[in-house]
PDB file of C-alpha atoms in Angstrom:
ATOM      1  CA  UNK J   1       0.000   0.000   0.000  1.00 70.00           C
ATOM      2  CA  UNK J   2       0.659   3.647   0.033  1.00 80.00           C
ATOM      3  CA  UNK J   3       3.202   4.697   2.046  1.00 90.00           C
ATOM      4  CA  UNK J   4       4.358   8.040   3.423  1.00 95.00           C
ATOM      5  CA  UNK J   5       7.714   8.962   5.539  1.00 96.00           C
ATOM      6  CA  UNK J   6       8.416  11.544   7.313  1.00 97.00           C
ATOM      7  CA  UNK J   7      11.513  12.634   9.090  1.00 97.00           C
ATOM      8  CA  UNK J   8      12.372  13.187  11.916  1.00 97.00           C
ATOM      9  CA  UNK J   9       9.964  11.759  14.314  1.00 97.00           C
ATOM     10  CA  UNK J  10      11.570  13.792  17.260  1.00 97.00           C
ATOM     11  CA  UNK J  11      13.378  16.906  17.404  1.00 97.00           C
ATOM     12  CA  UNK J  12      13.826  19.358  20.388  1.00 97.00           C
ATOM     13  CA  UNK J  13      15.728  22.955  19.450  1.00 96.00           C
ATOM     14  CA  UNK J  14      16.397  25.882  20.864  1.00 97.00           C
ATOM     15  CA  UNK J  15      13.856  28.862  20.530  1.00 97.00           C
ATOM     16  CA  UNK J  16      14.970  30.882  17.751  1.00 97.00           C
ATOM     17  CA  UNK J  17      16.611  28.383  15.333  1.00 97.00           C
ATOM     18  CA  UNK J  18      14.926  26.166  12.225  1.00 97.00           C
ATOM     19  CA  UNK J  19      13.689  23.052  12.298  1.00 98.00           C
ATOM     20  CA  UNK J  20      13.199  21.254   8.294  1.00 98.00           C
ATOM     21  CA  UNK J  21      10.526  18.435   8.908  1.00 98.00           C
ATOM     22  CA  UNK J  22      10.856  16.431   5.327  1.00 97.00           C
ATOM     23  CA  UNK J  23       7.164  14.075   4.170  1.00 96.00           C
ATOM     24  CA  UNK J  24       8.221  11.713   1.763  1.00 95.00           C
ATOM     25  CA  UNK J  25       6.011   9.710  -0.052  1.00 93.00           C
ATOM     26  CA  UNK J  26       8.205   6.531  -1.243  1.00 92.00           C
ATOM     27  CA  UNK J  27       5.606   4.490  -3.595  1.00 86.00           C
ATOM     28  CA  UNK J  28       3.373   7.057  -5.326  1.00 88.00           C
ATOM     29  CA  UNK J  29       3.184  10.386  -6.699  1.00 88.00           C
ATOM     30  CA  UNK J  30       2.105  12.989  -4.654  1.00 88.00           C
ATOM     31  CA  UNK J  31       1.276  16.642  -6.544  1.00 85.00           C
ATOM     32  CA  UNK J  32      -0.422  17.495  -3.662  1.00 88.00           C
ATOM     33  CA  UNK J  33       0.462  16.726   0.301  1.00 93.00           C
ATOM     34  CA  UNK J  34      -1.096  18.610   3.523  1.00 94.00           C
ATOM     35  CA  UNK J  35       0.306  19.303   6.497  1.00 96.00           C
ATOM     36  CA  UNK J  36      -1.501  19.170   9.813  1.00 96.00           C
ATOM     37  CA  UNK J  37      -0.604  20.339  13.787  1.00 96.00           C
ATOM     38  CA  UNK J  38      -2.065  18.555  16.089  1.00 94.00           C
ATOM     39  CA  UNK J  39      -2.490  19.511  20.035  1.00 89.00           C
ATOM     40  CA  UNK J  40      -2.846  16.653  22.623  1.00 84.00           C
ATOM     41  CA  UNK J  41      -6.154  15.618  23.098  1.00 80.00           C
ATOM     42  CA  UNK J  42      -6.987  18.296  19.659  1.00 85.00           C
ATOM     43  CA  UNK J  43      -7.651  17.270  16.382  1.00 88.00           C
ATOM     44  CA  UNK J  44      -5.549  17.566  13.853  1.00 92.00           C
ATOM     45  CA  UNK J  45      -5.767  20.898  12.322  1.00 93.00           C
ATOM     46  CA  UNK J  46      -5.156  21.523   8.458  1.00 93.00           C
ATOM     47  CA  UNK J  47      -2.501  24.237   8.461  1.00 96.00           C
ATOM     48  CA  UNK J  48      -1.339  24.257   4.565  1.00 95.00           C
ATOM     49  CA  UNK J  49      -1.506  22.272   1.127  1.00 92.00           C
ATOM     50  CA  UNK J  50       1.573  21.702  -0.033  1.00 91.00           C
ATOM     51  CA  UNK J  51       1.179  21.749  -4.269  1.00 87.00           C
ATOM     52  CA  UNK J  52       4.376  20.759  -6.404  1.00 87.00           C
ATOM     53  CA  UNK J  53       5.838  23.440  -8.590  1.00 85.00           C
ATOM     54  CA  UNK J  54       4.001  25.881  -7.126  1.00 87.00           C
ATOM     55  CA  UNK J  55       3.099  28.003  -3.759  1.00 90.00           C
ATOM     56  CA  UNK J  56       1.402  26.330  -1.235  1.00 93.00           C
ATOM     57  CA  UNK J  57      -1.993  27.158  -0.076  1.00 93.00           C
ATOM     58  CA  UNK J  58      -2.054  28.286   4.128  1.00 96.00           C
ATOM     59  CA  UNK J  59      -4.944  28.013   6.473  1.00 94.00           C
ATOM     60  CA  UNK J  60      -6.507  31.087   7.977  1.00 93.00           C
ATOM     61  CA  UNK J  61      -4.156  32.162  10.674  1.00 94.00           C
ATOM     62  CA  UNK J  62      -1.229  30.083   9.702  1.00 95.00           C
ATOM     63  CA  UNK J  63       1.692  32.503   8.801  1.00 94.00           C
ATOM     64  CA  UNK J  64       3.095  31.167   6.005  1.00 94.00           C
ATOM     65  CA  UNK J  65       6.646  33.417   6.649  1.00 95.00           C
ATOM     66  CA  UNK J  66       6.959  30.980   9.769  1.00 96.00           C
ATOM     67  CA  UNK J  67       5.712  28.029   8.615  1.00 97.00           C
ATOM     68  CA  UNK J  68       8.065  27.591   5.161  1.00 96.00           C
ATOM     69  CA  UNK J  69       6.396  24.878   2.284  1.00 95.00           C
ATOM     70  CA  UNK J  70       8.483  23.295  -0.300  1.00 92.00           C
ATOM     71  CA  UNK J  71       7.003  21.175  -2.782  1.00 91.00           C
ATOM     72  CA  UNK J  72       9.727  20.186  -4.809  1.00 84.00           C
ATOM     73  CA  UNK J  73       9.466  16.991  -6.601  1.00 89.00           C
ATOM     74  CA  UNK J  74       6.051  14.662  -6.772  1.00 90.00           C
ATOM     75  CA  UNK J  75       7.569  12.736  -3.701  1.00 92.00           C
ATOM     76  CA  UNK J  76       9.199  15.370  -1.103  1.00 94.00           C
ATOM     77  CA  UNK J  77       7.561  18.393   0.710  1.00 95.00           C
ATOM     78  CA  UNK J  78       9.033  19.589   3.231  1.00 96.00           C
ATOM     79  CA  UNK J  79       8.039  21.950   6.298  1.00 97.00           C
ATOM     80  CA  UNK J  80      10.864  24.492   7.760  1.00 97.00           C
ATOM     81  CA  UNK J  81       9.515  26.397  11.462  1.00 98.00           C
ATOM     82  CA  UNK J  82      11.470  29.400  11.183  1.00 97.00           C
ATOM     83  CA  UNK J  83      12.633  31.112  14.783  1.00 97.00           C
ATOM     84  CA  UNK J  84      11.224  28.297  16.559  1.00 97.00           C
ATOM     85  CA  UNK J  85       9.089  29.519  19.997  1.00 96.00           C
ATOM     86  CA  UNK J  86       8.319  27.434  22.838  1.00 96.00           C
ATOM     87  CA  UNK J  87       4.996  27.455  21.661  1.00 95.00           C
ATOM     88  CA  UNK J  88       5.731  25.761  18.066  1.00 96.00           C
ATOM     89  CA  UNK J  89       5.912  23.048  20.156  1.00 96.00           C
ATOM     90  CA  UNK J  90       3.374  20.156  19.103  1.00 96.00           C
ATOM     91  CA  UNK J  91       2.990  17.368  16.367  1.00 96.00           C
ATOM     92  CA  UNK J  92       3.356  17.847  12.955  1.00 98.00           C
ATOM     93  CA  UNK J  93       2.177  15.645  10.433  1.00 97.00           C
ATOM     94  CA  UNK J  94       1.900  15.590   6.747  1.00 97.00           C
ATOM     95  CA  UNK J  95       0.029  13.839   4.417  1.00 95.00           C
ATOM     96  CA  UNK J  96      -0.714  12.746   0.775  1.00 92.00           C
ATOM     97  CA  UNK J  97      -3.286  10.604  -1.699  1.00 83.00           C
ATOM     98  CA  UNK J  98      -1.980   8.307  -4.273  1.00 75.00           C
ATOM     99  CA  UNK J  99      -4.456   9.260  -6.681  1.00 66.00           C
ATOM    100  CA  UNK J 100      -6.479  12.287  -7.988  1.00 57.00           C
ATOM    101  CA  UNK J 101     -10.064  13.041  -6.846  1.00 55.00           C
ATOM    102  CA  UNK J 102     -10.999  14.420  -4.050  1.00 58.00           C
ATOM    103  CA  UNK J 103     -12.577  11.550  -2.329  1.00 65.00           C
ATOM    104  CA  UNK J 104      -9.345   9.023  -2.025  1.00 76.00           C
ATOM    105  CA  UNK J 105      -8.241   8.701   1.311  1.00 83.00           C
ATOM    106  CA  UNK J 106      -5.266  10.245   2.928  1.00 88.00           C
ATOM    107  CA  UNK J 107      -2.241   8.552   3.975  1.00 92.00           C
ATOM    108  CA  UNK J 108      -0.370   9.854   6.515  1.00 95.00           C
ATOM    109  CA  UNK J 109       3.297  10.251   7.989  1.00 96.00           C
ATOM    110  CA  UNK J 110       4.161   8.753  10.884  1.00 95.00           C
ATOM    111  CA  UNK J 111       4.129  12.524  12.471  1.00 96.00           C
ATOM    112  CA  UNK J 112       7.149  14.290  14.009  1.00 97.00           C
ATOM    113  CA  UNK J 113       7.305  15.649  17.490  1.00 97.00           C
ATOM    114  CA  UNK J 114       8.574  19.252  17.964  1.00 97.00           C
ATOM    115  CA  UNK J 115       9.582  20.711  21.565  1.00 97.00           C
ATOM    116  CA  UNK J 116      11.122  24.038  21.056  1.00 97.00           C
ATOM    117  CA  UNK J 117      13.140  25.157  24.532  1.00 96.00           C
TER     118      UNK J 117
ATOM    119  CA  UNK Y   1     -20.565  27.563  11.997  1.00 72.00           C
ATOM    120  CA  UNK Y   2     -18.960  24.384  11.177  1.00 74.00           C
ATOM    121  CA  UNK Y   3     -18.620  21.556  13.486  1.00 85.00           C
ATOM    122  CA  UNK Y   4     -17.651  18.140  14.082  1.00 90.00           C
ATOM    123  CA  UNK Y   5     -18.208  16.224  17.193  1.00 92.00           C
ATOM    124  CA  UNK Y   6     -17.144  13.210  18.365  1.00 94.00           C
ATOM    125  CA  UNK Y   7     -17.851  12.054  22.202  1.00 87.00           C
ATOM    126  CA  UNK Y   8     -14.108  13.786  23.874  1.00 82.00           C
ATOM    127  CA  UNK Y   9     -14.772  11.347  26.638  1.00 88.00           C
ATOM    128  CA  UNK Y  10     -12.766   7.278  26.169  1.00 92.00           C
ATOM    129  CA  UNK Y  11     -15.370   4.582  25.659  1.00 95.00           C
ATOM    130  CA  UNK Y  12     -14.273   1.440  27.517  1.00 96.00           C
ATOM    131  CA  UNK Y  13     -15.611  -1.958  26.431  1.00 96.00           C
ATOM    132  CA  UNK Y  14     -14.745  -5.607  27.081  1.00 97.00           C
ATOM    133  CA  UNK Y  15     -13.124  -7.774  25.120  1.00 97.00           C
ATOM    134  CA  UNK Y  16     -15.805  -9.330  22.317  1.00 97.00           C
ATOM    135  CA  UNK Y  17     -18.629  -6.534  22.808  1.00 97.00           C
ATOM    136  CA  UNK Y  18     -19.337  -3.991  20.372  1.00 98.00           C
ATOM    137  CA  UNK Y  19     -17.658  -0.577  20.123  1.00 97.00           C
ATOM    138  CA  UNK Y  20     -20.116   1.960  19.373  1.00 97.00           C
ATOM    139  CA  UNK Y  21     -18.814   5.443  18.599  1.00 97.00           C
ATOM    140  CA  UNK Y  22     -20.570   8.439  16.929  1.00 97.00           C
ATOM    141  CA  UNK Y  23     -19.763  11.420  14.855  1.00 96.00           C
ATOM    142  CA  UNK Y  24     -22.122  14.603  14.824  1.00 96.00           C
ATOM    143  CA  UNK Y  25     -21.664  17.584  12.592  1.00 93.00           C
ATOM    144  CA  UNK Y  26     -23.328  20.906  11.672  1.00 90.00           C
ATOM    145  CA  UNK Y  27     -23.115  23.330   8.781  1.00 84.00           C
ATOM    146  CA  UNK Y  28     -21.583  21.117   6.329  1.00 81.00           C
ATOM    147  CA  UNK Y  29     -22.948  18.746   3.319  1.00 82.00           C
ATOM    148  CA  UNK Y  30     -19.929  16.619   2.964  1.00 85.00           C
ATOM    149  CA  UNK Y  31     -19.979  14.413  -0.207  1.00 83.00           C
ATOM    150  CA  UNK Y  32     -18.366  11.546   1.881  1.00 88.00           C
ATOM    151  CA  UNK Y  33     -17.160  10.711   5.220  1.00 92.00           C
ATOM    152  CA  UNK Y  34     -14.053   8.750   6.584  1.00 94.00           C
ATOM    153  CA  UNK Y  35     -12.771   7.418   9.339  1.00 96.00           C
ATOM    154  CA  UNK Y  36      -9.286   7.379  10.282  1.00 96.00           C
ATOM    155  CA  UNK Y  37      -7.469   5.187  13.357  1.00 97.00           C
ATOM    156  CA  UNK Y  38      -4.878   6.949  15.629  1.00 96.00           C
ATOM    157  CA  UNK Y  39      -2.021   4.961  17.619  1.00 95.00           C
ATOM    158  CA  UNK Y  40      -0.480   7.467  20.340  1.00 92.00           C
ATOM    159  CA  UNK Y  41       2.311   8.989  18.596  1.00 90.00           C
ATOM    160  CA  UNK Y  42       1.641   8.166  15.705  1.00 93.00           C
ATOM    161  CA  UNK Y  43      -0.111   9.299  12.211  1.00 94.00           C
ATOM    162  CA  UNK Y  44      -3.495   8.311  11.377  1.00 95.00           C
ATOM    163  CA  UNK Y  45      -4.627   5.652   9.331  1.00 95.00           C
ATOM    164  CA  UNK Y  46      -7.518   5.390   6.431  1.00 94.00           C
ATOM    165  CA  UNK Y  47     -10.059   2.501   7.520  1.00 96.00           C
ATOM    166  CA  UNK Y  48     -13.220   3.183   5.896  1.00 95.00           C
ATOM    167  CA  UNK Y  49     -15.000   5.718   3.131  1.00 93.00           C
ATOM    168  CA  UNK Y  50     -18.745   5.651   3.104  1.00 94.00           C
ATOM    169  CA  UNK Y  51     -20.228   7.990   0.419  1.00 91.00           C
ATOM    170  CA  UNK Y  52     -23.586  10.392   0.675  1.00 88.00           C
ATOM    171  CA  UNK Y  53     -25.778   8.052  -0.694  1.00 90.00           C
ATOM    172  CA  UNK Y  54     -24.119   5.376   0.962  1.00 92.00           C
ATOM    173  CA  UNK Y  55     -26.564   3.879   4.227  1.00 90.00           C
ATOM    174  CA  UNK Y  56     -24.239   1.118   5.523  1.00 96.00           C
ATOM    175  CA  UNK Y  57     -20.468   0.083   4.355  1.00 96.00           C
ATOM    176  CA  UNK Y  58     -19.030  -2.607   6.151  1.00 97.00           C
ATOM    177  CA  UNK Y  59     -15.192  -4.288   6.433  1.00 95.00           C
ATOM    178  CA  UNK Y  60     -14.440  -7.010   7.826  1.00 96.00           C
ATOM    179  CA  UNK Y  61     -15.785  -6.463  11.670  1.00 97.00           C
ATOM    180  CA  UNK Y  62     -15.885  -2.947  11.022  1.00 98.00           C
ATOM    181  CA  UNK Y  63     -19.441  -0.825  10.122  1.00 98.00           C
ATOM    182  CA  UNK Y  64     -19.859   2.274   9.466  1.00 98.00           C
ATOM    183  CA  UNK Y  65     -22.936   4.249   8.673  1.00 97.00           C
ATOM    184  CA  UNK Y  66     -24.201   7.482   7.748  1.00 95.00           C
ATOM    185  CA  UNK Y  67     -27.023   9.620   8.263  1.00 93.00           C
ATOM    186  CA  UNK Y  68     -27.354  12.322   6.229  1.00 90.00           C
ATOM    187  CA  UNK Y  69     -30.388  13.877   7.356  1.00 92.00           C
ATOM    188  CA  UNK Y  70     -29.721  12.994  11.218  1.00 93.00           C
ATOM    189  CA  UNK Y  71     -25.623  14.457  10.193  1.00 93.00           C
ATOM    190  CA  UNK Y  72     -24.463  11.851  12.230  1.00 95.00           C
ATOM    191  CA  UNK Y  73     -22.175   8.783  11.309  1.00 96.00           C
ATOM    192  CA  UNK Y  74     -21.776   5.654  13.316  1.00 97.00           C
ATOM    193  CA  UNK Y  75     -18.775   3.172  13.770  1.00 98.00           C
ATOM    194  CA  UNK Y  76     -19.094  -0.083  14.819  1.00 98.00           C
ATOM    195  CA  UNK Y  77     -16.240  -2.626  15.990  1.00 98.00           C
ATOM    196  CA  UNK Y  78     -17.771  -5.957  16.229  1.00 98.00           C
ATOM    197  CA  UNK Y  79     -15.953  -8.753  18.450  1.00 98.00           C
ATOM    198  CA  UNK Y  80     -13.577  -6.120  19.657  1.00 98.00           C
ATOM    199  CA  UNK Y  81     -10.054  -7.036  20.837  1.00 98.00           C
ATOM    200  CA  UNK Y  82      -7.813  -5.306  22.869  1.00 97.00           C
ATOM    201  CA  UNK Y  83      -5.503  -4.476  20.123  1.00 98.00           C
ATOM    202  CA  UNK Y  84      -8.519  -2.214  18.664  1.00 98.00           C
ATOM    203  CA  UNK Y  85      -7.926   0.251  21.436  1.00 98.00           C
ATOM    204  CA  UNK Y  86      -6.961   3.010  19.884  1.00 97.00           C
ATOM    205  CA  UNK Y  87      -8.395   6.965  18.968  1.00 96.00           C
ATOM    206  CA  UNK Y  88     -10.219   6.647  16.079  1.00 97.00           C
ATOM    207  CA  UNK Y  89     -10.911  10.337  14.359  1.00 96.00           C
ATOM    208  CA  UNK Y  90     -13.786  11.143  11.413  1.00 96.00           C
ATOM    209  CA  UNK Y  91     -13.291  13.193   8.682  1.00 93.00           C
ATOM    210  CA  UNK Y  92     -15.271  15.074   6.311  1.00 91.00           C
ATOM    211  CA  UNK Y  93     -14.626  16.117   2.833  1.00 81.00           C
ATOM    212  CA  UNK Y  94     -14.451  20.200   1.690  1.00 68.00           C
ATOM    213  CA  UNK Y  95     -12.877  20.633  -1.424  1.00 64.00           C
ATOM    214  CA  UNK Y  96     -10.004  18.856  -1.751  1.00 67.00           C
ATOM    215  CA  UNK Y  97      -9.246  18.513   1.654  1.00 76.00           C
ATOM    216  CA  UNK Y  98     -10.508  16.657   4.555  1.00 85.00           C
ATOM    217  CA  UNK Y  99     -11.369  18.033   8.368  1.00 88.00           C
ATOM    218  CA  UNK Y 100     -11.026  16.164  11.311  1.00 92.00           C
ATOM    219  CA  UNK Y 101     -13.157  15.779  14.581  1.00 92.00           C
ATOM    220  CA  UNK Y 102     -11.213  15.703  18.177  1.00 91.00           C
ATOM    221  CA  UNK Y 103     -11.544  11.761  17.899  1.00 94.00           C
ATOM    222  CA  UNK Y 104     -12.977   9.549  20.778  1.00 96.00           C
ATOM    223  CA  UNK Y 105     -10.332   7.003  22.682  1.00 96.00           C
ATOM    224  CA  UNK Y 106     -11.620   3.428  22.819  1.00 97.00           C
ATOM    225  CA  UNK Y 107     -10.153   1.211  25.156  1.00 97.00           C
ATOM    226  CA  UNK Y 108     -11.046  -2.390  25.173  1.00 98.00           C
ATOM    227  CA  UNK Y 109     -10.355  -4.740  28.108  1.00 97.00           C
ATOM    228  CA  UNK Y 110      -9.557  -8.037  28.211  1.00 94.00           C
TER     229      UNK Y 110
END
């Protein structure tokens, strides 16, 4: 089946520096991947679609000058957190479908876990 | 507004009963509705699509159904097994992109 991998599962940094969180998806083509925060005990909340060759599409209230998207090839996006904050921290986690429509379901990275100190 | 609801409280069950949990939303017409499995720490993953005009769709002890005038979806575990516990999230389709509820934490003991 479709599988997507995402790296790394854990990083802690210091507030101020970058963190690059890379999705992968290592059996399909992906023109489009999302990537999702997600709060303990939250949902997981949409905060941009990541679209190859082009810009990627942020959530309302998701500053996309923090929150870099590169959509490079039809198998890497990646996520950079610019001047990481304390409150960055959480779980990131991308995700992609293996075919077009909108209807096919998503499969999803195995999340990583940011704690900014 | 929009909303989707899904019981923020765990559901415990024993081993072999029937896991029961429910999804309630408001403001939207979703053309389909999923439901996803969550492992702690880990991403979710796809178990079952059931379209509007879809009652029932079932796989393997899994059943899920939805209610488009009530806006409610149910999932069903039959025979459960400890190794079902688990968060299990629904989803439901905007355009091009999906939107998750908070999920409800099943625990099933032996």
């Amino acid at each position: 089946g479709a599988v997507v991998s995402q790296h790394p599962s854990r990083v802690i940094c210091k507030s101020g520096t970058s963190v690059k969180i890379e999705c992968r998806s290592l059996d399909f083509q992906a023109t489009t991947m999302f990537w999702y925060r997600q709060f303990p005990k939250q949902s997981l909340m949409l905060m941009a679609t990541s679209n190859e060759g082009s810009k990627a599409t942020y959530e309302q209230g998701v500053e996309k000058d923090k929150f870099l998207i590169n959509h490079a090839s039809l198998t890497l996006s990646t996520l950079t957190v610019t001047s990481a904050h304390p409150e960055d921290s959480s779980f990131y986690i991308c995700s992609a479908r293996d075919e077009t429509g909108g209807n096919s379901p998503l499969h999803f990275g195995n999340g990583t876990r940011l704690t900014v100190t | 507004s929009q909303k989707i609801e899904q019981n923020s409280e765990a559901l415990n069950i024993q081993e072999g009963k029937t896991a029961t949990l429910t999804c309630n939303y408001t403001n939207y017409s979703p053309a389909y509705l999923q439901w996803y499995r969550q492992d702690p720490g880990r991403g979710p993953v796809f178990l079952l699509l059931i379209r509007e005009n879809e009652k029932e769709k079932r796989k393997e002890r899994l059943k899920v159904t939805f209610d488009t005038t009530l806006k409610q979806s149910l999932f069903h575990i039959t025979a459960s097994q400890p190794a079902d516990s688990a968060t299990y999230l629904c989803a439901l389709a905007g355009f091009q992109k999906l939107v998750f509820g908070t999920g409800t934490r099943l625990l099933v003991s032996p």
